[in-house]
Amino acid sequence: MLIAKVLHSPVAHARIKNIDVSKAKSLPGVAAVLTYKDLPRVVYATAGQSDPMPGPLDTFSLDNKVRFVGDRVAFVAAETEEIANQALKLINVEYEELPFIIDPRSSMSDGAVKIHDEPEYVVHDLSDPNKNVAAAIRIDIGDLDNGFSEADQIIEAEYKVPKVHQAHIEPHVSISYWDENDRLVIRTSTQVPFHVRRILAPVLGLPMKRIRVIKPRIGGGFGSKQEVLIEDVVAHLTIATKRPVRYEYTREEEFIAARSRHPMIIKLKTGVKNDGTITANEMYALSDTGAYGCHALTVTGNTGHKAMALYTGDGKYRKAPNIRFYADIVYTNTPPSGAYRGYGAPQGFWAVERHMETIAAKLGMDPIQFRLKNCLRAGEIHPFSIAWSEGREPKPEYIQTIGIEQCVHQGKSAIGWDQKYGKQEWRDSTDKPYLKRGIGMALMMHGTAIAYLDMGGASIKMNEDGSFNLLVGATDLGTGSDTVLTQMAAEVLGVPVDDFIVYSSDTDFTPFDKGAYASSTTYISGAATTHAAAKVAERIRVRAAMILNDRTDGAPVKPDEIILKDRRAHASDGRAVTYSEIGHHSLHHKDQEQIMAVASYVSPVSPPPFAAQFAEIVMDIETGQVKVEKLVMAVDAGRIVNPVTASGQIEGGMTQALGYAVCEEMTYDDKGAPVERDLVDYHIFRADEMPELETIFVETFESSHPFGVKAVAEIPLDGVAPAVANAIYNASGAMLYENPATPDRVWKALQKQKIN
Amino acid sequence: MDQVYIRPSHLDDALEALNAYGDRAHILAGGTDLLVRMRHDGIYPEVILDLGALGELRKISRDGDDIHLGALVTHRQIEKDAMLAGEAGMLVSACHQVGSVQIRNSGTIGGNLANASPAGDAVLALYLLEAAVHLQSKHRDRWVPVGEFITAPGQTTRRADEIICGVRFKRLPPDAAVFFEKVGQRQAVTISKASAGGIVRISQGCFQECRLALGAVAPTIIRLPEVEAALAGSPVSPQVIDRAAALAAATCHPIDDIRSTVAYRRHLVQVLVHRGLAAMVASAQSA
């Protein structure tokens, strides 16, 4: 198998004037060197999303221009990794360097260099490459000006969030080869195998039916693999060499040439009455998509759609909220942003939940009472559902289940809020005068799948021995979704999960599924699996009735009287048929048939999970060092199918969110070169450094789903950073507007607080 | 290119090998630096001289007031040694705050010296102890004060044929109070934005002797001779401590880099020196 390597750009913005690969090609052991001259020029987008792509098309497998330090210049395939790396050094490139943009605030300036000047660029909705705008959002709900005119106070502030990295353990890795039928097989670490196939077909110039994408067991993605990131590299090289090719990202490539979370500058302006009623709420987000517009519209759309939907205001504003969410998502010459677990919502909740804390303080109100007074209640409409749907037609969604008051109640009691919040004695209860305790919280809401768009399919086939094959397109990326989907099918069919052989996912064999993103698998793919199981159950009842009625050892039985339990079909008179008998009977003995069903599911709603995040800290008010001592998250994610995997999601999510809160940050030098290129300089929390974590599930029953579930995957990313910053405010009075809360930043906030 | 890997069982053999290979050889001790560089920076040493089998360099020994740490003594060994806490307390607390337990189990005091990082925690304690580094080659045997041994980040006066065999320092007198603290991005497994350590002895209400060292604020670990001189003989008082901390902040020359800014580092120096002196005074007075 050949090993692929990619030559990455050393400069932030340049046209390739000359590229000479002759020396690299003549190196023994090199099978192919590809540049933009060797590939068809097909414009596409790398974001793994459903058709039609909700964003601009602005990417080529290889281009005559590079747009960030780390952008692609050439592909190499060689017999060994050493030879491939050697070949990269032998490629001679002459760059015509162009002005570049690092700060998103200058992207839209007059006279700014155009990052995308290619004629093939395909705009989407409001995107405007002439102004370096990949996407823009203008959402107005109600009458904002009127809302502000009814306010007693208007509170404004600017917030900032950094670019952060998913840091999945397994890097991106793909293998491709021609199979014996002359079809291109791509085995890849992806969250979106079906999108890979659809998006790559035109890029490779192959009919979709000649491509097979296999997703084996994979080691995490967190959105990073909701991207068609490196599959085209191996595929182009297999097409060029006719040989199997493998490409695995190094950790450095993950930092310089993958996707990460959009950094944003967010302005908030909120009108409130003196009794704490929010009358109008306005957010403007300037979002930095980096050099390419992957997920540009949809990530930033989520920033408003989730964080600005939680607080509609009280009283008459509940029925008629005044909300504005505007955003510009601009290009810079930095590595592209993309999907990272939370998908825009962590950025939004940092701003909104810091802002709510400030407003409550200004009004002299209890911060929790203030939030609960204004937040959504059951039966109310999701305010954004009638205003915006990623460019599709918006349709109203009413929210049925909201466990947020219970989340607050149980979370408060778990962390001991009433004994700590506002208690000077507790604040000072450390062994040093400069160490102070603080406690803070945040509320969050997220979504469950994308309504009217996300589809998952499942098929179930019964075997002679009473076992079942469950084939799902749903993509278990280490989340345990294979287990959870099997649990649902097993529940419907009355068998232990061990009787299932589950397989995910393979574009040749499993039904379509949009993939693992948007907190959708348990809900969407789970409903599909449940419906497929119900169809199979129906045939099992029919066959069981047939067998029992042929026996003539009892009264006639109707299929709908039969109960499925313990691997048997039970008649009401006590007689039963084993699944093994049914399996043999259906395949071999009489009126033979394959008991098998396929079902798919798409939801008309995206029921939001809700949560309350609590954080307790100790901080050094002289150095600004913050130590988080305990995190408690109380979550309403509907009914919990598997408490172990669900609490694992919450704990893992809080771990990543804590990095966002206190230490993770990707930065670039003045030439646009990434500063952090490994896990030494880029700090993620290790298991043994984590504070005590507590997860509380406040179970509601979401009636739009057969098992009553809502999503659990992304919401734990949303609230830790603002809860920690609110705890810093509680401990010291320091107001943070920018995360993470590094000692330097906290110290600066402390200085400012002393002046005020 | 073939790689030569040598793991001698006796120091003489190691010195012989180093004499033969000179700067073509890289010395491997705990591996927490060299292996990371090999994997990460793609360095490919022609010769690896693994000292791992030299049990004689793993010992902590004592001769009167002299304490000797073999070069292969790990941070964890220092942390767990029953007597060092009383003999050189800030060395123990510095070692305790290095990396994770796994790193402390592997990383050696000799490797920490050779690495010559301005943020090295254990080395900062050796500056305070005024330790001497023992260097041996086939032909030479010499002792160099640690402050002269380290010259710049990653740079030392070790010659290509020399092995760091250990360090020697005098145990602190029983009335010495000590201090070590660092500030980093996270609580553990992190490289300091600034660190500070100190030793003071107080008698009759005055500072008798005072040593202060700072890490991560200059190209090497530094002592603060002006502050130490100003304190020696001064009466112990809050005003004196305030002035010493301000002098420390004024006389150090921190830099802006990936981990922090000048203004913040200067502030940290002031806070850490102030805190250290106050803690040492409290500890000395309660003893």
PDB file of N, CA and C in Angstrom, chain A residues 434 620 622-627 662-663 675-678 680-681 683-686 688-689 742-744 747-748 751, chain B residues 36 40 100-102 181-191 193 258-261 263-264 267-268 271-272 275:
ATOM      1  N   TYR A 434      -5.510  35.136  49.883  1.00  0.00           N
ATOM      2  CA  TYR A 434      -5.664  35.518  48.474  1.00  0.00           C
ATOM      3  C   TYR A 434      -6.436  34.466  47.661  1.00  0.00           C
ATOM      4  N   ASP A 620      -7.166  32.519  42.696  1.00  0.00           N
ATOM      5  CA  ASP A 620      -6.127  33.316  43.328  1.00  0.00           C
ATOM      6  C   ASP A 620      -6.340  34.750  42.847  1.00  0.00           C
ATOM      7  N   GLU A 622      -4.697  37.308  43.356  1.00  0.00           N
ATOM      8  CA  GLU A 622      -3.478  38.070  43.037  1.00  0.00           C
ATOM      9  C   GLU A 622      -2.882  37.648  41.691  1.00  0.00           C
ATOM     10  N   THR A 623      -2.892  36.347  41.413  1.00  0.00           N
ATOM     11  CA  THR A 623      -2.271  35.889  40.159  1.00  0.00           C
ATOM     12  C   THR A 623      -3.300  35.637  39.058  1.00  0.00           C
ATOM     13  N   GLY A 624      -4.570  35.541  39.413  1.00  0.00           N
ATOM     14  CA  GLY A 624      -5.589  35.264  38.406  1.00  0.00           C
ATOM     15  C   GLY A 624      -5.748  33.793  38.079  1.00  0.00           C
ATOM     16  N   GLN A 625      -5.047  32.930  38.791  1.00  0.00           N
ATOM     17  CA  GLN A 625      -5.199  31.495  38.519  1.00  0.00           C
ATOM     18  C   GLN A 625      -6.541  31.001  39.034  1.00  0.00           C
ATOM     19  N   VAL A 626      -7.198  30.188  38.201  1.00  0.00           N
ATOM     20  CA  VAL A 626      -8.511  29.675  38.558  1.00  0.00           C
ATOM     21  C   VAL A 626      -8.449  28.160  38.586  1.00  0.00           C
ATOM     22  N   LYS A 627      -8.945  27.576  39.651  1.00  0.00           N
ATOM     23  CA  LYS A 627      -9.049  26.117  39.688  1.00  0.00           C
ATOM     24  C   LYS A 627     -10.521  25.765  39.824  1.00  0.00           C
ATOM     25  N   VAL A 662     -11.118  27.483  30.418  1.00  0.00           N
ATOM     26  CA  VAL A 662      -9.927  27.974  31.132  1.00  0.00           C
ATOM     27  C   VAL A 662      -8.583  27.883  30.405  1.00  0.00           C
ATOM     28  N   CYS A 663      -8.434  27.038  29.383  1.00  0.00           N
ATOM     29  CA  CYS A 663      -7.067  26.953  28.853  1.00  0.00           C
ATOM     30  C   CYS A 663      -6.918  26.728  27.355  1.00  0.00           C
ATOM     31  N   VAL A 675       0.414  28.933  16.017  1.00  0.00           N
ATOM     32  CA  VAL A 675       1.373  28.855  17.120  1.00  0.00           C
ATOM     33  C   VAL A 675       1.311  27.480  17.782  1.00  0.00           C
ATOM     34  N   GLU A 676       0.112  26.998  18.042  1.00  0.00           N
ATOM     35  CA  GLU A 676      -0.037  25.703  18.721  1.00  0.00           C
ATOM     36  C   GLU A 676      -0.117  24.611  17.659  1.00  0.00           C
ATOM     37  N   ARG A 677       0.813  23.667  17.739  1.00  0.00           N
ATOM     38  CA  ARG A 677       0.844  22.607  16.726  1.00  0.00           C
ATOM     39  C   ARG A 677       0.895  21.228  17.353  1.00  0.00           C
ATOM     40  N   ASP A 678       0.728  21.145  18.644  1.00  0.00           N
ATOM     41  CA  ASP A 678       0.730  19.833  19.296  1.00  0.00           C
ATOM     42  C   ASP A 678       0.019  19.954  20.636  1.00  0.00           C
ATOM     43  N   VAL A 680       1.293  19.686  23.447  1.00  0.00           N
ATOM     44  CA  VAL A 680       2.124  20.281  24.500  1.00  0.00           C
ATOM     45  C   VAL A 680       1.720  21.752  24.656  1.00  0.00           C
ATOM     46  N   ASP A 681       1.733  22.472  23.541  1.00  0.00           N
ATOM     47  CA  ASP A 681       1.392  23.898  23.597  1.00  0.00           C
ATOM     48  C   ASP A 681      -0.115  24.125  23.657  1.00  0.00           C
ATOM     49  N   HIS A 683      -3.395  23.098  25.290  1.00  0.00           N
ATOM     50  CA  HIS A 683      -3.707  22.387  26.534  1.00  0.00           C
ATOM     51  C   HIS A 683      -5.121  21.837  26.538  1.00  0.00           C
ATOM     52  N   ILE A 684      -5.251  20.511  26.496  1.00  0.00           N
ATOM     53  CA  ILE A 684      -6.560  19.926  26.788  1.00  0.00           C
ATOM     54  C   ILE A 684      -6.468  19.282  28.166  1.00  0.00           C
ATOM     55  N   PHE A 685      -7.601  19.160  28.820  1.00  0.00           N
ATOM     56  CA  PHE A 685      -7.611  18.550  30.150  1.00  0.00           C
ATOM     57  C   PHE A 685      -7.390  17.059  30.051  1.00  0.00           C
ATOM     58  N   ARG A 686      -6.576  16.555  30.962  1.00  0.00           N
ATOM     59  CA  ARG A 686      -6.418  15.113  31.075  1.00  0.00           C
ATOM     60  C   ARG A 686      -7.347  14.618  32.180  1.00  0.00           C
ATOM     61  N   ASP A 688      -6.893  12.946  34.823  1.00  0.00           N
ATOM     62  CA  ASP A 688      -6.492  13.102  36.223  1.00  0.00           C
ATOM     63  C   ASP A 688      -6.439  14.565  36.669  1.00  0.00           C
ATOM     64  N   GLU A 689      -6.662  15.480  35.743  1.00  0.00           N
ATOM     65  CA  GLU A 689      -6.690  16.889  36.127  1.00  0.00           C
ATOM     66  C   GLU A 689      -8.107  17.396  36.315  1.00  0.00           C
ATOM     67  N   THR A 742      -7.689  32.439  31.193  1.00  0.00           N
ATOM     68  CA  THR A 742      -6.277  32.195  31.532  1.00  0.00           C
ATOM     69  C   THR A 742      -5.888  33.146  32.660  1.00  0.00           C
ATOM     70  N   PRO A 743      -4.822  32.816  33.406  1.00  0.00           N
ATOM     71  CA  PRO A 743      -4.415  33.693  34.513  1.00  0.00           C
ATOM     72  C   PRO A 743      -4.198  35.140  34.048  1.00  0.00           C
ATOM     73  N   ASP A 744      -3.562  35.342  32.887  1.00  0.00           N
ATOM     74  CA  ASP A 744      -3.335  36.713  32.404  1.00  0.00           C
ATOM     75  C   ASP A 744      -4.641  37.474  32.230  1.00  0.00           C
ATOM     76  N   TRP A 747      -6.343  38.224  35.467  1.00  0.00           N
ATOM     77  CA  TRP A 747      -5.617  39.310  36.142  1.00  0.00           C
ATOM     78  C   TRP A 747      -6.004  40.669  35.546  1.00  0.00           C
ATOM     79  N   LYS A 748      -6.056  40.720  34.201  1.00  0.00           N
ATOM     80  CA  LYS A 748      -6.450  41.987  33.566  1.00  0.00           C
ATOM     81  C   LYS A 748      -7.872  42.389  33.975  1.00  0.00           C
ATOM     82  N   GLN A 751      -7.747  43.834  37.387  1.00  0.00           N
ATOM     83  CA  GLN A 751      -7.225  45.204  37.387  1.00  0.00           C
ATOM     84  C   GLN A 751      -8.333  46.189  37.036  1.00  0.00           C
TER      85      GLN A 751
ATOM     86  N   VAL B  36      10.741  12.608  22.940  1.00  0.00           N
ATOM     87  CA  VAL B  36       9.764  13.555  22.401  1.00  0.00           C
ATOM     88  C   VAL B  36      10.360  14.275  21.198  1.00  0.00           C
ATOM     89  N   HIS B  40       8.895  14.052  17.622  1.00  0.00           N
ATOM     90  CA  HIS B  40       8.190  15.266  17.241  1.00  0.00           C
ATOM     91  C   HIS B  40       8.974  16.127  16.264  1.00  0.00           C
ATOM     92  N   SER B 100       3.318  15.145  35.168  1.00  0.00           N
ATOM     93  CA  SER B 100       2.413  14.169  35.763  1.00  0.00           C
ATOM     94  C   SER B 100       3.260  13.115  36.472  1.00  0.00           C
ATOM     95  N   VAL B 101       2.613  12.206  37.179  1.00  0.00           N
ATOM     96  CA  VAL B 101       3.359  11.148  37.883  1.00  0.00           C
ATOM     97  C   VAL B 101       4.204  10.344  36.891  1.00  0.00           C
ATOM     98  N   GLN B 102       3.640  10.064  35.701  1.00  0.00           N
ATOM     99  CA  GLN B 102       4.395   9.293  34.706  1.00  0.00           C
ATOM    100  C   GLN B 102       5.685  10.023  34.320  1.00  0.00           C
ATOM    101  N   GLU B 181       6.831  28.129  44.300  1.00  0.00           N
ATOM    102  CA  GLU B 181       5.482  28.221  43.725  1.00  0.00           C
ATOM    103  C   GLU B 181       5.582  28.561  42.247  1.00  0.00           C
ATOM    104  N   LYS B 182       4.651  28.010  41.457  1.00  0.00           N
ATOM    105  CA  LYS B 182       4.624  28.386  40.046  1.00  0.00           C
ATOM    106  C   LYS B 182       3.208  28.690  39.592  1.00  0.00           C
ATOM    107  N   VAL B 183       3.127  29.481  38.552  1.00  0.00           N
ATOM    108  CA  VAL B 183       1.832  29.826  37.969  1.00  0.00           C
ATOM    109  C   VAL B 183       1.834  29.365  36.520  1.00  0.00           C
ATOM    110  N   GLY B 184       0.844  28.577  36.159  1.00  0.00           N
ATOM    111  CA  GLY B 184       0.719  28.112  34.775  1.00  0.00           C
ATOM    112  C   GLY B 184      -0.719  28.190  34.333  1.00  0.00           C
ATOM    113  N   GLN B 185      -0.963  27.709  33.106  1.00  0.00           N
ATOM    114  CA  GLN B 185      -2.302  27.804  32.522  1.00  0.00           C
ATOM    115  C   GLN B 185      -3.294  26.876  33.214  1.00  0.00           C
ATOM    116  N   ARG B 186      -2.820  25.670  33.515  1.00  0.00           N
ATOM    117  CA  ARG B 186      -3.681  24.733  34.225  1.00  0.00           C
ATOM    118  C   ARG B 186      -3.021  24.434  35.552  1.00  0.00           C
ATOM    119  N   GLN B 187      -3.658  23.609  36.356  1.00  0.00           N
ATOM    120  CA  GLN B 187      -3.090  23.297  37.658  1.00  0.00           C
ATOM    121  C   GLN B 187      -1.943  22.295  37.548  1.00  0.00           C
ATOM    122  N   ALA B 188      -2.020  21.391  36.601  1.00  0.00           N
ATOM    123  CA  ALA B 188      -0.996  20.351  36.510  1.00  0.00           C
ATOM    124  C   ALA B 188      -0.515  20.228  35.073  1.00  0.00           C
ATOM    125  N   VAL B 189       0.532  19.434  34.876  1.00  0.00           N
ATOM    126  CA  VAL B 189       1.055  19.113  33.553  1.00  0.00           C
ATOM    127  C   VAL B 189       1.124  20.354  32.669  1.00  0.00           C
ATOM    128  N   THR B 190       1.808  21.350  33.158  1.00  0.00           N
ATOM    129  CA  THR B 190       1.862  22.564  32.384  1.00  0.00           C
ATOM    130  C   THR B 190       3.225  23.208  32.577  1.00  0.00           C
ATOM    131  N   ILE B 191       3.599  24.036  31.626  1.00  0.00           N
ATOM    132  CA  ILE B 191       4.871  24.734  31.748  1.00  0.00           C
ATOM    133  C   ILE B 191       4.596  26.104  32.336  1.00  0.00           C
ATOM    134  N   LYS B 193       4.286  29.896  33.536  1.00  0.00           N
ATOM    135  CA  LYS B 193       4.371  31.268  33.054  1.00  0.00           C
ATOM    136  C   LYS B 193       5.407  32.005  33.894  1.00  0.00           C
ATOM    137  N   ILE B 258       4.816  33.010  23.785  1.00  0.00           N
ATOM    138  CA  ILE B 258       3.555  32.285  23.625  1.00  0.00           C
ATOM    139  C   ILE B 258       2.830  32.089  24.955  1.00  0.00           C
ATOM    140  N   ARG B 259       3.604  31.985  26.054  1.00  0.00           N
ATOM    141  CA  ARG B 259       2.947  31.657  27.311  1.00  0.00           C
ATOM    142  C   ARG B 259       2.466  32.857  28.107  1.00  0.00           C
ATOM    143  N   SER B 260       3.030  34.042  27.845  1.00  0.00           N
ATOM    144  CA  SER B 260       2.581  35.186  28.648  1.00  0.00           C
ATOM    145  C   SER B 260       3.160  36.510  28.145  1.00  0.00           C
ATOM    146  N   THR B 261       2.798  37.594  28.853  1.00  0.00           N
ATOM    147  CA  THR B 261       3.272  38.932  28.477  1.00  0.00           C
ATOM    148  C   THR B 261       4.210  39.477  29.552  1.00  0.00           C
ATOM    149  N   ALA B 263       4.083  42.392  31.096  1.00  0.00           N
ATOM    150  CA  ALA B 263       3.393  43.046  32.210  1.00  0.00           C
ATOM    151  C   ALA B 263       2.892  42.018  33.217  1.00  0.00           C
ATOM    152  N   TYR B 264       2.322  40.941  32.690  1.00  0.00           N
ATOM    153  CA  TYR B 264       1.778  39.944  33.598  1.00  0.00           C
ATOM    154  C   TYR B 264       2.894  39.206  34.329  1.00  0.00           C
ATOM    155  N   HIS B 267       4.211  41.314  37.057  1.00  0.00           N
ATOM    156  CA  HIS B 267       3.253  41.274  38.168  1.00  0.00           C
ATOM    157  C   HIS B 267       3.399  39.976  38.959  1.00  0.00           C
ATOM    158  N   LEU B 268       3.553  38.855  38.231  1.00  0.00           N
ATOM    159  CA  LEU B 268       3.679  37.569  38.923  1.00  0.00           C
ATOM    160  C   LEU B 268       4.927  37.533  39.786  1.00  0.00           C
ATOM    161  N   VAL B 271       4.154  39.306  42.938  1.00  0.00           N
ATOM    162  CA  VAL B 271       3.253  38.527  43.807  1.00  0.00           C
ATOM    163  C   VAL B 271       3.976  37.324  44.403  1.00  0.00           C
ATOM    164  N   LEU B 272       4.716  36.581  43.547  1.00  0.00           N
ATOM    165  CA  LEU B 272       5.343  35.345  44.018  1.00  0.00           C
ATOM    166  C   LEU B 272       6.450  35.639  45.030  1.00  0.00           C
ATOM    167  N   ARG B 275       4.750  36.789  48.238  1.00  0.00           N
ATOM    168  CA  ARG B 275       4.100  35.651  48.883  1.00  0.00           C
ATOM    169  C   ARG B 275       5.132  34.706  49.493  1.00  0.00           C
TER     170      ARG B 275
END
